Structure formats: C-alpha cells, structure tokens
Coordinates of C-alpha atoms and ligand atoms in Angstrom, one line a residue:
X22 CA -0.1 0.4 0.4
X23 CA 2.8 2.2 1.1
X24 CA 5.2 1.9 -1.8
X25 CA 1.4 2.6 -4.7
X26 CA 1.2 6.0 -2.8
X27 CA 4.7 6.1 -3.3
X28 CA 4.3 6.1 -6.9
X29 CA 1.4 8.3 -6.8
X30 CA 3.3 11.0 -5.3
X31 CA 4.7 13.8 -7.2
X32 CA 7.8 14.4 -7.8
X33 CA 9.3 16.6 -10.1
X34 CA 11.2 14.7 -12.9
X35 CA 12.2 17.6 -15.2
X36 CA 14.8 20.4 -13.7
X37 CA 15.7 23.3 -15.6
X38 CA 18.5 24.8 -14.5
X39 CA 19.4 28.7 -15.1
X40 CA 22.7 29.1 -14.9
X41 CA 25.6 27.6 -13.0
X42 CA 24.1 27.1 -9.4
X43 CA 21.8 29.4 -9.4
X44 CA 18.3 28.0 -8.5
X45 CA 16.5 25.8 -10.6
X46 CA 12.7 26.9 -12.3
X47 CA 10.2 24.5 -12.1
X48 CA 7.3 23.4 -14.1
X49 CA 3.8 23.8 -11.6
X50 CA 3.4 20.8 -10.0
X51 CA 0.0 19.3 -9.9
X52 CA -0.8 18.0 -5.9
X53 CA -4.6 18.2 -5.4
X54 CA -4.0 17.0 -2.5
X55 CA -5.8 18.3 0.6
X56 CA -4.1 21.6 2.3
X57 CA -2.8 21.0 6.1
X58 CA -5.7 23.5 7.8
X59 CA -8.6 20.3 6.0
X60 CA -6.3 18.0 7.7
X61 CA -8.6 16.0 10.1
X62 CA -6.3 16.5 12.5
X63 CA -8.6 15.4 15.7
X64 CA -8.9 12.0 13.8
X65 CA -5.3 11.4 13.4
X66 CA -4.5 12.2 17.3
X67 CA -7.2 10.4 18.5
X68 CA -5.5 7.1 17.1
X69 CA -2.4 7.2 19.7
X70 CA -4.3 9.1 22.7
X71 CA -3.3 8.3 26.0
X72 CA -5.6 5.9 27.5
X73 CA -5.8 7.0 31.6
X74 CA -3.6 6.1 33.8
X75 CA -1.1 5.4 31.1
X76 CA 2.6 7.1 32.0
X77 CA 2.8 10.3 29.4
X78 CA 6.3 10.2 30.1
X79 CA 7.1 6.6 29.6
X80 CA 6.5 6.2 25.7
X81 CA 8.2 9.6 24.4
X82 CA 10.6 11.3 27.7
X83 CA 8.1 14.0 27.9
X84 CA 5.0 15.2 28.8
X85 CA 2.8 13.1 26.0
X86 CA -0.6 14.8 27.8
X87 CA 0.1 18.2 27.9
X88 CA 2.0 17.7 24.1
X89 CA -1.4 16.1 23.2
X90 CA -3.8 18.4 24.5
X91 CA -1.8 21.4 22.7
X92 CA -3.1 19.3 19.7
X93 CA -1.6 20.4 15.9
X94 CA -0.9 23.9 16.3
X95 CA -0.6 26.4 18.6
X96 CA 0.6 30.4 18.8
X97 CA 3.5 30.8 20.4
X98 CA 5.3 33.5 21.4
X99 CA 7.6 35.7 19.1
X100 CA 10.8 35.7 20.6
X101 CA 12.6 37.8 17.3
X102 CA 14.8 40.9 18.4
X103 CA 12.3 43.4 17.8
X104 CA 15.0 44.3 15.2
X105 CA 14.2 41.5 13.2
X106 CA 11.2 43.0 12.3
X107 CA 12.3 45.3 9.8
X108 CA 14.8 43.1 8.1
X109 CA 13.4 43.0 4.3
X110 CA 13.6 39.6 3.1
X111 CA 12.6 39.1 -0.9
X112 CA 10.4 36.8 -1.2
X113 CA 10.6 35.5 -4.8
X114 CA 14.3 35.8 -4.9
X115 CA 14.4 33.5 -2.9
X116 CA 15.3 29.7 -3.2
X117 CA 12.9 27.2 -2.6
X118 CA 13.1 24.9 0.4
X119 CA 12.9 21.1 0.9
X120 CA 12.2 20.2 4.6
X121 CA 13.6 17.2 5.6
X122 CA 12.4 15.5 8.9
X123 CA 13.4 12.0 10.2
X124 CA 11.5 10.1 13.1
X125 CA 12.1 7.0 14.5
X126 CA 8.2 6.7 16.9
X127 CA 7.7 10.1 17.4
X128 CA 4.6 10.9 19.2
X129 CA 2.2 11.9 17.1
X130 CA 1.2 15.7 17.9
X131 CA 4.6 16.7 18.0
X132 CA 5.3 14.9 15.1
X133 CA 2.3 16.6 13.3
X134 CA 2.5 19.9 15.1
X135 CA 6.4 20.3 13.9
X136 CA 5.0 19.9 10.1
X137 CA 2.3 22.4 10.9
X138 CA 4.7 25.0 11.4
X139 CA 6.7 24.3 8.6
X140 CA 3.1 25.2 6.7
X141 CA 1.9 27.6 8.3
X142 CA 5.0 29.7 9.8
X143 CA 6.6 29.9 6.1
X144 CA 5.5 31.3 2.5
X145 CA 4.0 28.7 0.5
X146 CA 5.7 29.8 -2.2
X147 CA 8.9 28.8 -0.8
X148 CA 7.8 25.0 0.4
X149 CA 9.1 22.8 -2.4
X150 CA 7.5 19.8 0.0
X151 CA 8.1 18.0 3.7
X152 CA 9.9 14.6 2.7
X153 CA 9.4 12.7 6.2
X154 CA 11.4 9.5 6.8
X155 CA 10.0 7.2 9.0
X156 CA 12.6 5.2 10.2
X157 CA 10.8 2.8 10.9
X158 CA 9.0 3.3 13.8
X159 CA 6.7 0.8 15.4
X160 CA 3.3 2.3 13.6
X161 CA 3.5 2.7 10.1
X162 CA 0.1 5.1 10.0
X163 CA 2.2 7.9 12.2
X164 CA 4.3 8.6 8.7
X165 CA 1.4 6.9 6.0
X166 CA -2.0 8.9 7.8
X167 CA -0.3 12.1 7.0
X168 CA -0.1 11.7 2.9
X169 CA -3.7 13.2 3.0
X170 CA -1.5 16.2 3.4
X171 CA -0.9 18.5 0.0
X172 CA 3.4 18.6 -0.3
X173 CA 4.0 16.2 2.2
X174 CA 5.8 13.6 0.8
X175 CA 6.8 9.7 3.1
X176 CA 9.3 7.5 3.1
X177 CA 9.2 5.0 5.4
X178 CA 13.7 2.5 6.1
X179 CA 11.5 -1.2 6.1
X180 CA 14.6 -1.5 8.7
X181 CA 16.5 1.3 11.7
X182 CA 18.6 3.5 9.5
X183 CA 19.6 5.8 12.3
X184 CA 19.1 9.4 11.8
X185 CA 22.3 9.8 9.2
X186 CA 21.7 7.7 6.6
X187 CA 17.5 8.5 7.2
X188 CA 18.2 12.2 6.4
X189 CA 20.7 11.3 3.3
X190 CA 17.5 9.7 1.7
X191 CA 15.3 12.1 2.2
X192 CA 18.4 14.4 1.0
X193 CA 17.8 12.0 -2.2
X194 CA 14.8 12.4 -3.3
X195 CA 14.2 16.7 -2.7
X196 CA 13.8 18.7 -4.8
X197 CA 14.5 21.7 -3.9
X198 CA 17.1 24.4 -4.1
X199 CA 18.2 24.5 0.2
X200 CA 17.3 21.2 2.3
X201 CA 16.1 22.3 5.7
X202 CA 16.5 19.5 8.7
X203 CA 14.5 19.0 11.3
X204 CA 14.2 17.1 14.1
X205 CA 10.2 15.0 14.8
X206 CA 9.7 17.5 18.0
X207 CA 9.8 21.3 16.8
X208 CA 7.9 24.3 16.0
X209 CA 8.6 27.3 14.1
X210 CA 9.0 30.4 14.8
X211 CA 7.5 33.9 12.6
X212 CA 9.3 34.6 10.0
X213 CA 12.1 31.5 10.8
X214 CA 12.4 31.0 7.2
X215 CA 13.4 33.6 4.9
X216 CA 17.0 34.3 7.0
X217 CA 18.0 31.0 6.0
X218 CA 17.2 31.0 2.8
X219 CA 18.7 34.5 2.4
X220 CA 21.8 33.4 3.6
X221 CA 22.0 30.7 1.9
X222 CA 21.4 32.2 -1.5
X223 CA 23.8 35.0 -0.9
X224 CA 26.1 32.3 -0.5
X225 CA 26.0 28.9 -1.3
X226 CA 28.7 27.5 1.1
X227 CA 26.7 29.3 4.0
X228 CA 25.1 26.9 6.3
X229 CA 22.4 28.3 9.0
X230 CA 20.3 27.2 11.7
X231 CA 18.6 29.2 13.8
X232 CA 18.5 30.0 17.0
X233 CA 16.7 27.1 19.0
X234 CA 14.3 28.1 21.8
X235 CA 13.2 25.7 24.3
X236 CA 10.0 23.3 24.3
X237 CA 9.5 22.3 27.9
X238 CA 8.9 19.1 28.6
X239 CA 6.7 19.1 31.2
X240 CA 4.4 20.7 30.2
X241 CA 5.1 22.2 26.3
X242 CA 5.5 26.0 27.4
X243 CA 7.3 27.7 24.8
X244 CA 11.0 29.6 25.9
X245 CA 13.4 32.1 24.5
X246 CA 17.0 30.7 24.8
X247 CA 19.7 33.5 24.5
X248 CA 20.5 35.1 21.7
X249 CA 24.0 35.2 22.7
X250 CA 25.2 31.8 22.4
X251 CA 27.6 29.4 20.0
X252 CA 28.4 26.1 19.3
X253 CA 31.0 24.4 20.9
X254 CA 33.3 21.1 22.3
X255 CA 35.7 19.6 24.4
X256 CA 38.8 17.2 24.2
X257 CA 36.3 15.0 25.0
X258 CA 34.2 16.3 20.9
X259 CA 30.3 16.1 23.5
X260 CA 28.5 19.6 21.9
X261 CA 28.3 22.2 24.3
X262 CA 27.2 26.0 24.4
X263 CA 29.2 29.2 24.6
X264 CA 29.3 31.8 25.6
X265 CA 29.5 34.9 22.7
X266 CA 33.3 36.7 23.2
X267 CA 33.6 40.2 24.1
X268 CA 34.1 41.1 20.5
X269 CA 31.0 38.7 19.1
X270 CA 29.0 39.7 22.0
X271 CA 30.1 43.9 21.2
X272 CA 29.1 43.0 17.9
X273 CA 25.5 41.3 18.4
X274 CA 25.1 44.2 20.7
X275 CA 25.3 47.0 17.9
X276 CA 23.2 44.7 15.5
X277 CA 21.3 42.1 16.9
X278 CA 20.2 40.3 13.7
X279 CA 23.5 40.1 12.4
X280 CA 24.8 36.2 12.4
X281 CA 27.1 34.9 14.5
X282 CA 29.6 32.5 12.8
X283 CA 29.6 29.6 15.4
X284 CA 32.3 26.2 15.2
X285 CA 30.1 24.1 15.3
X286 CA 25.9 23.7 14.8
X287 CA 23.8 21.4 17.5
X288 CA 22.8 19.3 14.6
X289 CA 19.5 18.9 14.3
X290 CA 18.5 22.1 12.2
X291 CA 20.5 23.5 10.5
X292 CA 19.7 25.0 6.1
X293 CA 22.5 23.1 3.8
X294 CA 22.5 24.5 -0.4
X295 CA 21.3 21.1 -2.2
X296 CA 24.3 21.1 -4.4
X297 CA 27.0 22.0 -1.8
X298 CA 26.0 19.6 0.6
X299 CA 26.3 17.0 -2.2
X300 CA 29.6 18.6 -3.1
X301 CA 31.6 18.4 0.1
X302 CA 30.4 14.8 0.5
X303 CA 26.3 14.7 3.0
X304 CA 26.8 12.4 5.7
X305 CA 29.6 9.5 6.8
X306 CA 26.6 6.9 6.3
X307 CA 28.7 4.6 8.3
X308 CA 27.9 6.4 10.9
X309 CA 24.2 4.6 12.7
X310 CA 21.5 5.7 14.6
X311 CA 23.0 8.8 16.6
X312 CA 25.6 11.3 17.4
X313 CA 28.7 12.7 16.3
X314 CA 27.6 13.8 12.8
X315 CA 26.9 17.0 13.8
X316 CA 30.7 17.4 14.8
X317 CA 31.7 15.8 12.2
X318 CA 29.9 17.6 8.9
X319 CA 31.0 20.9 11.4
X320 CA 34.4 20.5 11.0
X321 CA 33.8 19.3 6.9
X322 CA 31.7 22.4 6.2
X323 CA 34.3 24.4 7.5
X324 CA 38.0 23.0 6.9
X325 CA 36.5 22.0 3.0
X326 CA 35.4 26.1 2.2
X327 CA 32.4 26.8 3.7
X328 CA 31.2 28.0 7.0
X329 CA 28.9 27.8 9.4
X330 CA 26.2 30.5 11.2
X331 CA 23.7 31.0 13.6
X332 CA 20.9 33.1 13.0
X333 CA 19.1 35.2 14.6
X334 CA 16.4 36.4 13.3
X335 CA 15.0 33.0 12.5
X336 CA 13.9 31.3 15.9
X337 CA 12.7 27.7 16.0
X338 CA 11.8 25.1 19.4
X339 CA 13.1 22.1 19.8
X340 CA 11.6 19.5 22.8
X341 CA 15.7 19.0 24.8
X342 CA 15.5 15.4 26.7
X343 CA 17.4 14.3 29.3
X344 CA 16.7 10.7 28.1
X345 CA 16.7 8.8 24.5
X346 CA 13.2 7.9 24.3
X347 CA 13.7 5.0 22.2
X348 CA 15.6 2.3 22.3
X349 CA 19.4 1.7 19.7
X350 CA 19.7 -1.6 17.9
X351 CA 21.3 -4.1 20.1
X352 CA 19.8 -2.9 23.4
X353 CA 21.0 -2.4 26.7
X354 CA 21.6 0.6 28.8
X355 CA 25.0 1.7 27.0
X356 CA 25.0 1.2 23.6
X357 CA 23.9 5.0 23.4
X358 CA 27.6 5.7 24.8
X359 CA 28.5 3.6 21.7
X360 CA 27.4 4.9 18.6
X361 CA 28.5 7.8 20.3
X362 CA 32.1 7.1 20.6
X363 CA 31.7 4.9 16.9
X364 CA 30.6 7.9 15.6
X365 CA 33.1 9.9 16.9
X366 CA 35.7 7.8 16.3
X367 CA 35.2 8.0 13.0
X368 CA 34.7 11.8 12.6
X369 CA 38.1 12.4 14.5
X370 CA 39.9 10.0 12.3
X371 CA 38.8 11.7 9.7
X372 CA 39.2 15.1 10.2
X373 CA 41.5 16.2 13.5
X374 CA 44.8 15.5 12.5
X375 CA 47.3 14.9 15.3
X376 CA 45.5 16.4 17.2
X377 CA 42.7 13.7 17.7
X378 CA 45.1 12.4 20.0
X379 CA 43.9 14.9 22.7
X380 CA 40.1 13.3 22.4
X381 CA 41.9 10.1 22.8
X382 CA 43.5 10.9 26.2
X383 CA 40.5 12.9 27.4
X384 CA 38.3 9.6 26.5
X385 CA 40.7 6.7 27.1
X386 CA 37.9 4.0 26.1
X387 CA 37.1 5.2 22.5
X388 CA 40.3 4.4 20.9
X389 CA 39.3 0.3 21.7
X390 CA 35.4 0.9 19.8
X391 CA 36.4 -0.3 16.4
X392 CA 35.8 2.9 14.5
X393 CA 34.9 0.3 10.6
X394 CA 36.8 2.1 7.4
X395 CA 37.2 5.0 6.5
X396 CA 39.4 5.7 3.5
X397 CA 36.0 6.7 1.5
X398 CA 36.0 10.4 3.6
X399 CA 40.0 10.7 3.7
X400 CA 39.7 10.5 -0.1
X401 CA 36.6 12.9 0.2
X402 CA 38.5 15.1 2.4
X403 CA 41.5 14.8 -0.6
X404 CA 40.1 15.7 -2.8
X405 CA 37.9 18.8 -1.7
X406 CA 41.7 20.3 -0.7
X407 CA 40.1 20.7 2.4
X408 CA 42.6 22.6 5.5
X409 CA 44.1 20.6 8.1
X410 CA 42.2 21.6 11.5
X411 CA 45.3 23.0 12.5
X412 CA 44.0 26.1 10.4
X413 CA 40.1 25.1 12.4
X414 CA 41.5 26.0 15.8
X415 CA 43.0 29.1 14.7
X416 CA 41.2 30.4 12.9
X417 CA 37.2 29.0 13.3
X418 CA 37.8 27.9 17.5
X419 CA 40.5 29.5 18.9
X420 CA 38.8 29.4 22.1
X421 CA 39.0 25.6 22.5
X422 CA 42.6 25.7 24.7
X423 CA 45.2 23.0 23.7
X424 CA 46.4 21.4 26.7
X425 CA 49.6 21.3 26.6
X426 CA 52.0 18.7 27.1
X427 CA 51.8 18.8 30.8
X428 CA 48.6 19.5 30.9
X429 CA 46.7 16.4 29.8
X430 CA 49.1 13.0 29.0
X431 CA 47.7 9.9 27.6
X432 CA 50.0 6.6 28.6
X433 CA 50.3 3.1 30.6
X434 CA 51.9 3.1 33.7
X435 CA 54.6 0.8 34.7
X436 CA 56.7 -0.9 36.9
X437 CA 59.2 -3.1 35.6
X438 CA 57.4 -6.0 33.6
X439 CA 54.1 -4.9 34.7
X440 CA 51.7 -2.3 34.4
X441 CA 48.8 -0.3 36.6
X442 CA 45.3 -2.0 34.8
X443 CA 41.4 -1.7 36.6
X444 CA 40.8 -5.8 35.3
X445 CA 38.1 -3.9 33.8
X446 CA 36.7 -3.1 37.3
X447 CA 34.7 0.0 38.2
X448 CA 33.7 3.0 40.7
X449 CA 34.8 1.6 44.3
X450 CA 36.5 -1.2 43.1
X451 CA 40.0 -1.8 43.5
X452 CA 42.9 -1.0 41.2
X453 CA 46.3 -3.1 40.3
X454 CA 48.4 -4.0 38.4
X455 CA 49.3 -6.9 35.3
X456 CA 51.6 -7.7 33.1
X457 CA 52.3 -4.8 29.9
X458 CA 50.7 -5.2 27.2
X459 CA 51.2 -2.2 25.6
X460 CA 47.7 -1.9 23.6
X461 CA 45.9 0.1 25.4
X462 CA 42.8 -0.6 27.0
X463 CA 42.7 -1.0 30.7
X464 CA 45.7 0.1 31.1
X465 CA 44.7 3.2 29.7
X466 CA 45.7 6.4 31.9
X467 CA 45.5 10.1 31.0
X468 CA 47.9 12.0 34.0
X469 CA 45.9 15.7 33.6
X470 CA 47.7 19.3 34.9
X471 CA 45.4 19.5 37.8
X472 CA 46.9 15.8 39.2
X473 CA 44.6 13.2 38.4
X474 CA 45.8 9.7 37.3
X475 CA 42.6 9.2 35.0
X476 CA 41.1 6.0 33.1
X477 CA 37.7 7.5 31.4
X478 CA 35.9 9.5 33.7
X479 CA 37.5 7.3 37.0
X480 CA 39.9 8.5 38.9
X481 CA 43.0 6.2 41.9
X482 CA 41.7 7.6 44.5
X483 CA 42.8 7.4 48.8
X484 CA 40.1 6.5 50.9
X485 CA 41.9 6.6 54.1
X486 CA 44.7 8.2 54.5
X487 CA 46.4 5.7 56.6
X488 CA 49.4 3.3 55.7
X489 CA 48.5 0.7 54.0
X490 CA 44.8 1.6 52.8
X491 CA 43.4 0.1 49.8
X492 CA 43.1 2.6 46.5
X493 CA 40.0 2.8 45.2
X494 CA 38.4 4.3 41.4
X495 CA 36.2 6.3 41.7
X496 CA 34.6 9.0 39.9
X497 CA 36.8 12.0 38.9
X498 CA 35.5 15.9 41.3
X499 CA 38.0 18.1 40.0
X500 CA 37.6 19.7 44.1
X501 CA 38.9 16.0 45.9
X502 CA 42.1 16.1 46.9
X503 CA 43.2 12.8 47.6
X504 CA 42.8 11.9 43.5
X505 CA 45.5 14.9 43.2
X506 CA 49.1 12.8 42.7
X507 CA 52.5 14.7 42.7
X508 CA 54.9 13.0 40.2
X509 CA 58.0 13.5 40.4
X510 CA 61.3 11.4 40.7
X511 CA 59.3 8.4 39.7
X512 CA 57.3 8.4 42.8
X513 CA 53.0 9.0 42.9
X514 CA 53.1 11.5 46.5
X515 CA 49.5 12.0 47.3
X516 CA 48.8 16.1 47.3
X517 CA 46.9 15.2 50.6
X518 CA 49.0 13.6 52.9
X519 CA 52.8 13.6 51.5
X520 CA 53.9 10.9 53.5
X521 CA 51.8 8.3 51.3
X522 CA 52.7 6.6 47.7
X523 CA 51.4 5.0 45.6
X524 CA 52.4 0.9 46.7
X525 CA 52.3 -2.2 45.0
X526 CA 53.4 -3.8 48.0
X527 CA 50.9 -7.5 48.3
X528 CA 49.2 -6.1 45.6
X529 CA 47.9 -9.8 44.6
X530 CA 46.3 -9.8 47.6
X531 CA 44.5 -6.6 47.5
X532 CA 45.0 -4.4 44.3
X533 CA 47.1 -0.7 44.6
X534 CA 47.6 0.3 47.9
X535 CA 49.2 3.6 49.7
X536 CA 52.8 3.1 52.1
X537 CA 55.1 5.5 54.0
X538 CA 57.9 7.1 50.8
X539 CA 60.3 5.2 51.4
X540 CA 63.7 6.5 48.8
X541 CA 64.6 3.7 46.6
X542 CA 61.7 1.0 47.4
X543 CA 61.0 -1.1 44.1
X544 CA 57.4 -1.1 44.8
X545 CA 57.2 2.8 44.5
X546 CA 58.9 3.3 42.2
X547 CA 56.7 4.3 38.1
X548 CA 57.2 5.0 34.7
X549 CA 55.1 6.9 33.0
X550 CA 55.3 5.9 29.8
X551 CA 53.1 8.9 26.9
X552 CA 51.8 6.4 24.0
X553 CA 52.6 9.3 20.8
X554 CA 49.5 7.8 19.2
X555 CA 46.5 8.2 19.3
Ligands
LIG23 O1 17.8 5.7 15.0 C1 17.0 7.0 15.0 N1 16.5 7.9 13.6 C2 16.0 8.9 14.1 O2 15.1 9.4 12.3 C3 17.1 8.0 16.1 C4 16.5 9.3 15.9 N2 16.4 9.6 14.5 C5 15.1 10.8 14.5 C6 14.4 11.3 16.1 O3 13.1 10.6 16.0 C7 14.4 12.8 16.3 O4 13.3 13.7 14.7 O5 16.2 12.1 14.2 C8 16.3 13.4 15.1 C9 17.1 13.7 16.1 O6 17.2 12.6 17.2 P1 17.2 12.6 19.4 O7 15.3 14.4 18.6 O8 17.2 12.2 19.5 O9 17.8 14.1 19.0 P2 18.7 15.1 20.3 O10 17.4 15.9 20.0 O11 19.3 14.3 21.3 O12 20.4 15.7 19.6 C10 20.7 16.3 18.5 O13 22.0 15.9 18.6 C11 22.0 14.1 17.4 C12 23.3 14.1 17.1 O14 22.9 13.2 16.7 C13 21.0 15.1 16.3 O15 21.8 15.7 15.5 C14 20.3 15.8 16.5 O16 19.1 16.3 15.8 C15 19.8 16.7 17.7 N3 19.2 18.1 17.8 C16 19.1 19.0 17.5 O17 20.2 19.7 17.6 C17 18.6 20.1 18.6 C18 18.6 21.1 19.3 C19 19.3 20.0 20.3 C20 20.6 20.1 21.1 C21 21.6 21.1 22.0
LIG24 MN1 15.6 16.3 19.2

C-alpha cells in the first residue's frame, strides 16, 4: 500500500537550470491533496491518545498528555529581537526549500505540530515539499496517515537506519534548492525560514542554523533561548553551548540581527544548499543511529571551504530531552554511548589530524571502539583540498584551549614489566597491576594538569589516609584532593598526605595501596610512558 502511494506522489522529474549554481525554475506540479488546514488532526491524534492512568512520560520521555492537549497548532511567543521585524526579505527571489524531518517512534502530536508549524509559518511559495522519513517506527500509520496532506512526501525505512542515513535518503529525493533539516519535535516560529534561505542564497557555502528555543518536556511551554550563544565542544567532542566572546557580544549588541559564526552546530536544525551538501559529501553514512554527525559535518563544512552561522532572526523551538526515548539496536543501557563514541571516533580519525590524540587522552575508552573503514572519507577530504584541523582551531575555534604537554598526557604506568590496570573494574572497586600488554584498554591512563590519574571518567582515589590503605576507582572530582598525586622522582605522592605513595606491595592480595614514601623502594617506582599514537 505504501509503495503504491509513494509512486503516485508528485515527484518533479524535470529540473531546469538557468545558469551554473543559480536556482531551479520548475514546472508547476499538480498536487490535488488537501492543504494542511483541512487535515483532520483530531482524528489523527485520537488514534494514539493516552488511556487513563498510562504514564504520560513513559513512551516519549516528555509529557505526551500536555503535547496531545495542544493539538496541531498553537500560538507561540515571537521570540525574535524587535529589530528582526524590520529586516526585508525578497521572498520572490529566494530559493525553494525542501524540509526534511526524520523520526523513529515520534509522538503524533509533536510530529504533526512540527509539520504544521512549517506550513503555517513559511511563505507557501518557498516550500517545495516536506519530506518525512519514517525510520522504521513501530506504527506505520503515524506516517501514512499524513499522506493526505498537500506537499508532504513520506518515505519509510523498512529497516532502522538511524538519523544519519535517513536524512541522506530524504535529501536524495529532495527537489528544492535548499535542504532544511528539522527534528521531529520542533515548532518553527514566525518568519523562521526567510533568513535561512536568504543567507544561503547569497553564498551557497554558508550553512545556517536558527536559534533553538526550548520547549519544556513537562508542560510544553515555549521558552526563548539566549541569543548570545554559539556551538562548541571540549576535547571529549561532546556538543555544548559557549558564550560569545566579548567582541562577538559587542557585534550582537550593535547589530542584533547579524549572523553569529559558530564552530559547530547542534545538529538537528539547519539549512544547506542542496548542491553544496552533495559536493561536500552529504553525511558519513557509515555512522549509525545517533550522535557525532553534527561534529563531523561541522568540521567538514569549515575545513572544506564553507562556513557555519546561527541567524538570530530565525527561531525554532525544540523539545530537549534528558534521555533517549528510543532503544538503540543491540539494546542495553550503554549502547548509546557506544554509537556515540564510534561515530565521534570516525569524525576524529578523518578530520582532526594529530589533534585527535587530545580526544583519545580525554576519552581513553574511545580508542577501543571499532570505527570501521574511513578511507572513502579521507579520499573525499583529499579531493576537496580541505584545510588541516590546525587551521580550524586557529581560525574558527581559537577559544578551545590546546592542552599543553603537562596538561594532559595519555600513556601507561609501568613498574618493571607490570602496568597499572583497572582489570575492567568500575566505581568503588580496586585497581591493580598486570603484565603490560601495550595495547591500551584497561592499561590506559591519563595524567592531567590538575594531578589526577584518570581512566575514562574514573580516578585513582585515596579513600583512607593511612599507610596500607587500598586505593579505589572513583568518579573524578576537580575539588577532591584525595585524587591528586604529585608525580616526581618516579613516585606518586598523595597531595593531601605527602607521606603516602602509591605502592604495589601485596597487590595480589588487595590491589594497589599506599605506603609511607621511602627512598628507593622498588614497589613505589613508576614509569609513566606516554603513548604517542592516537
Ligand atoms: O534511529 C534514529 N532515527 C531517527 O530518525 C534516531 C533518531 N531519529 C530521529 C529522531 O526521531 C529525531 O527526530 O532523529 C532526530 C534526532 O534525534 P533526537 O531528537 O533523539 O536527538 P537530540 O535532539 O537529542 O540530539 C541532537 O543531536 C543529535 C546527534 O546525532 C542530532 O544531531 C539531533 O538532530 C540533535 N538535535 C538538535 O540539534 C536540536 C537541538 C538540540 C541541542 C543542543
Ligand atoms: Mn531532538
């Protein structure tokens, strides 16, 4: 049934170009389906209504009842700066947009509201189509029931592909000039689309993002986000928001409608010229499910001669959740971390050159994740003559501090042919020594500038301050001086109690412990060997 409907969809076959890189002129396409305003949203939403006493947060990790009660449309506060109201956009000359929304088990009410906010708050003449990619959700109808809506195209993955391949699939069938990606739980605000299209039309290598407002998971209140933020990350390569620098802030104060250059994008909401997206290699389609793709595409855009901006006059709300509402293939609680590390590692291996070692020093466990073959992505980098990561750091993200050699070093800690080893232990368990195998894993340690001995997010900790006390692995806390060790003369002396040194005496019985520091005591002598290779 689905296949047939797809065939009868209104796909533009003939594309005319009027000059190189100018936008397409299209024949008028016949689409006699209903405009969104005539879609029976009540009926659509009733099908998945919560039954009484059902936990409203269980399925989607947001309050589904609150979302359902709002329905398909609502007014939201116009959160733009007042100066945005007087910016003029020449709608007739703007390129056409294909909106791409992928989802896996999204709630009907958030999905339809995302779509409705696109249709209701964009000039109709600028929307080529809304492409909805159902990434193998449990209920097929959530998508197929929407087929009655004009300009809407539905694709379904029979097998779960993850958001990265799903977006590429949507992009491949887009007929518009500019691709606009959205998560499936957004609400586009007044005038959101014009600024995005205008910036891209002026220069096709600009990739632009709206300011992302916050929709509350508890009551679905629409809350304005700060307009003084840009995207950033630390060496763990996890996305975070950074405050603008003083200069950037001044620019915004003088001209609140001006674009904000951003080192990375959050990932879900952005517009990119279709031909530029194709030219720079779409996405890395060997990345799976979720995570890391935003860092990768951000590095790639900057390093391969594009730029990234946040446009303050474009605002879109997003439901930010603390937990994934869906499972990851392979199940289990830690699986999401695995996919995240794998995807992120692919990004690091392809784009970060020698700087990837800081990532591995910060997240030692990442070195053990299999990341597959990246050769085609390296070829792409070569073919496009992309700039080195050093250039990116110096020109795009100078705020990211490069660790000095004392700051963070990754390596192993050796005593004759034994190395300090976690033996796979976790929090509140002992740490010991084991024959050195020089392949990282449980024998990977980083020494940080604040004097921690760190394995992933666990630190070697002195719990009781007396000779003979056994050391434990505990979460690292910057202020916990019992985890701080002074490494000098090949000894690790505890910072809190200078008399105590890390000692391997009786390690077979009780793991590593502390003993009164003694000159030339073999069981207290440690070599820290830096591993150069990332
Ligand atoms: O297997 C999947 N298939 C999918 O189609 C998993 C997810 N998805 C869909 C999902 O239904 C949703 O529409 O993909 C979209 C993104 O997934 P979310 O909403 O679970 O992701 P998120 O909002 O937690 O995460 C942010 O980081 C992701 C990293 O891979 C993506 O880039 C998201 O698009 C991104 N969201 C945003 O940038 C919105 C602002 C959040 C911030 C900061
Ligand atoms: Mn999201």
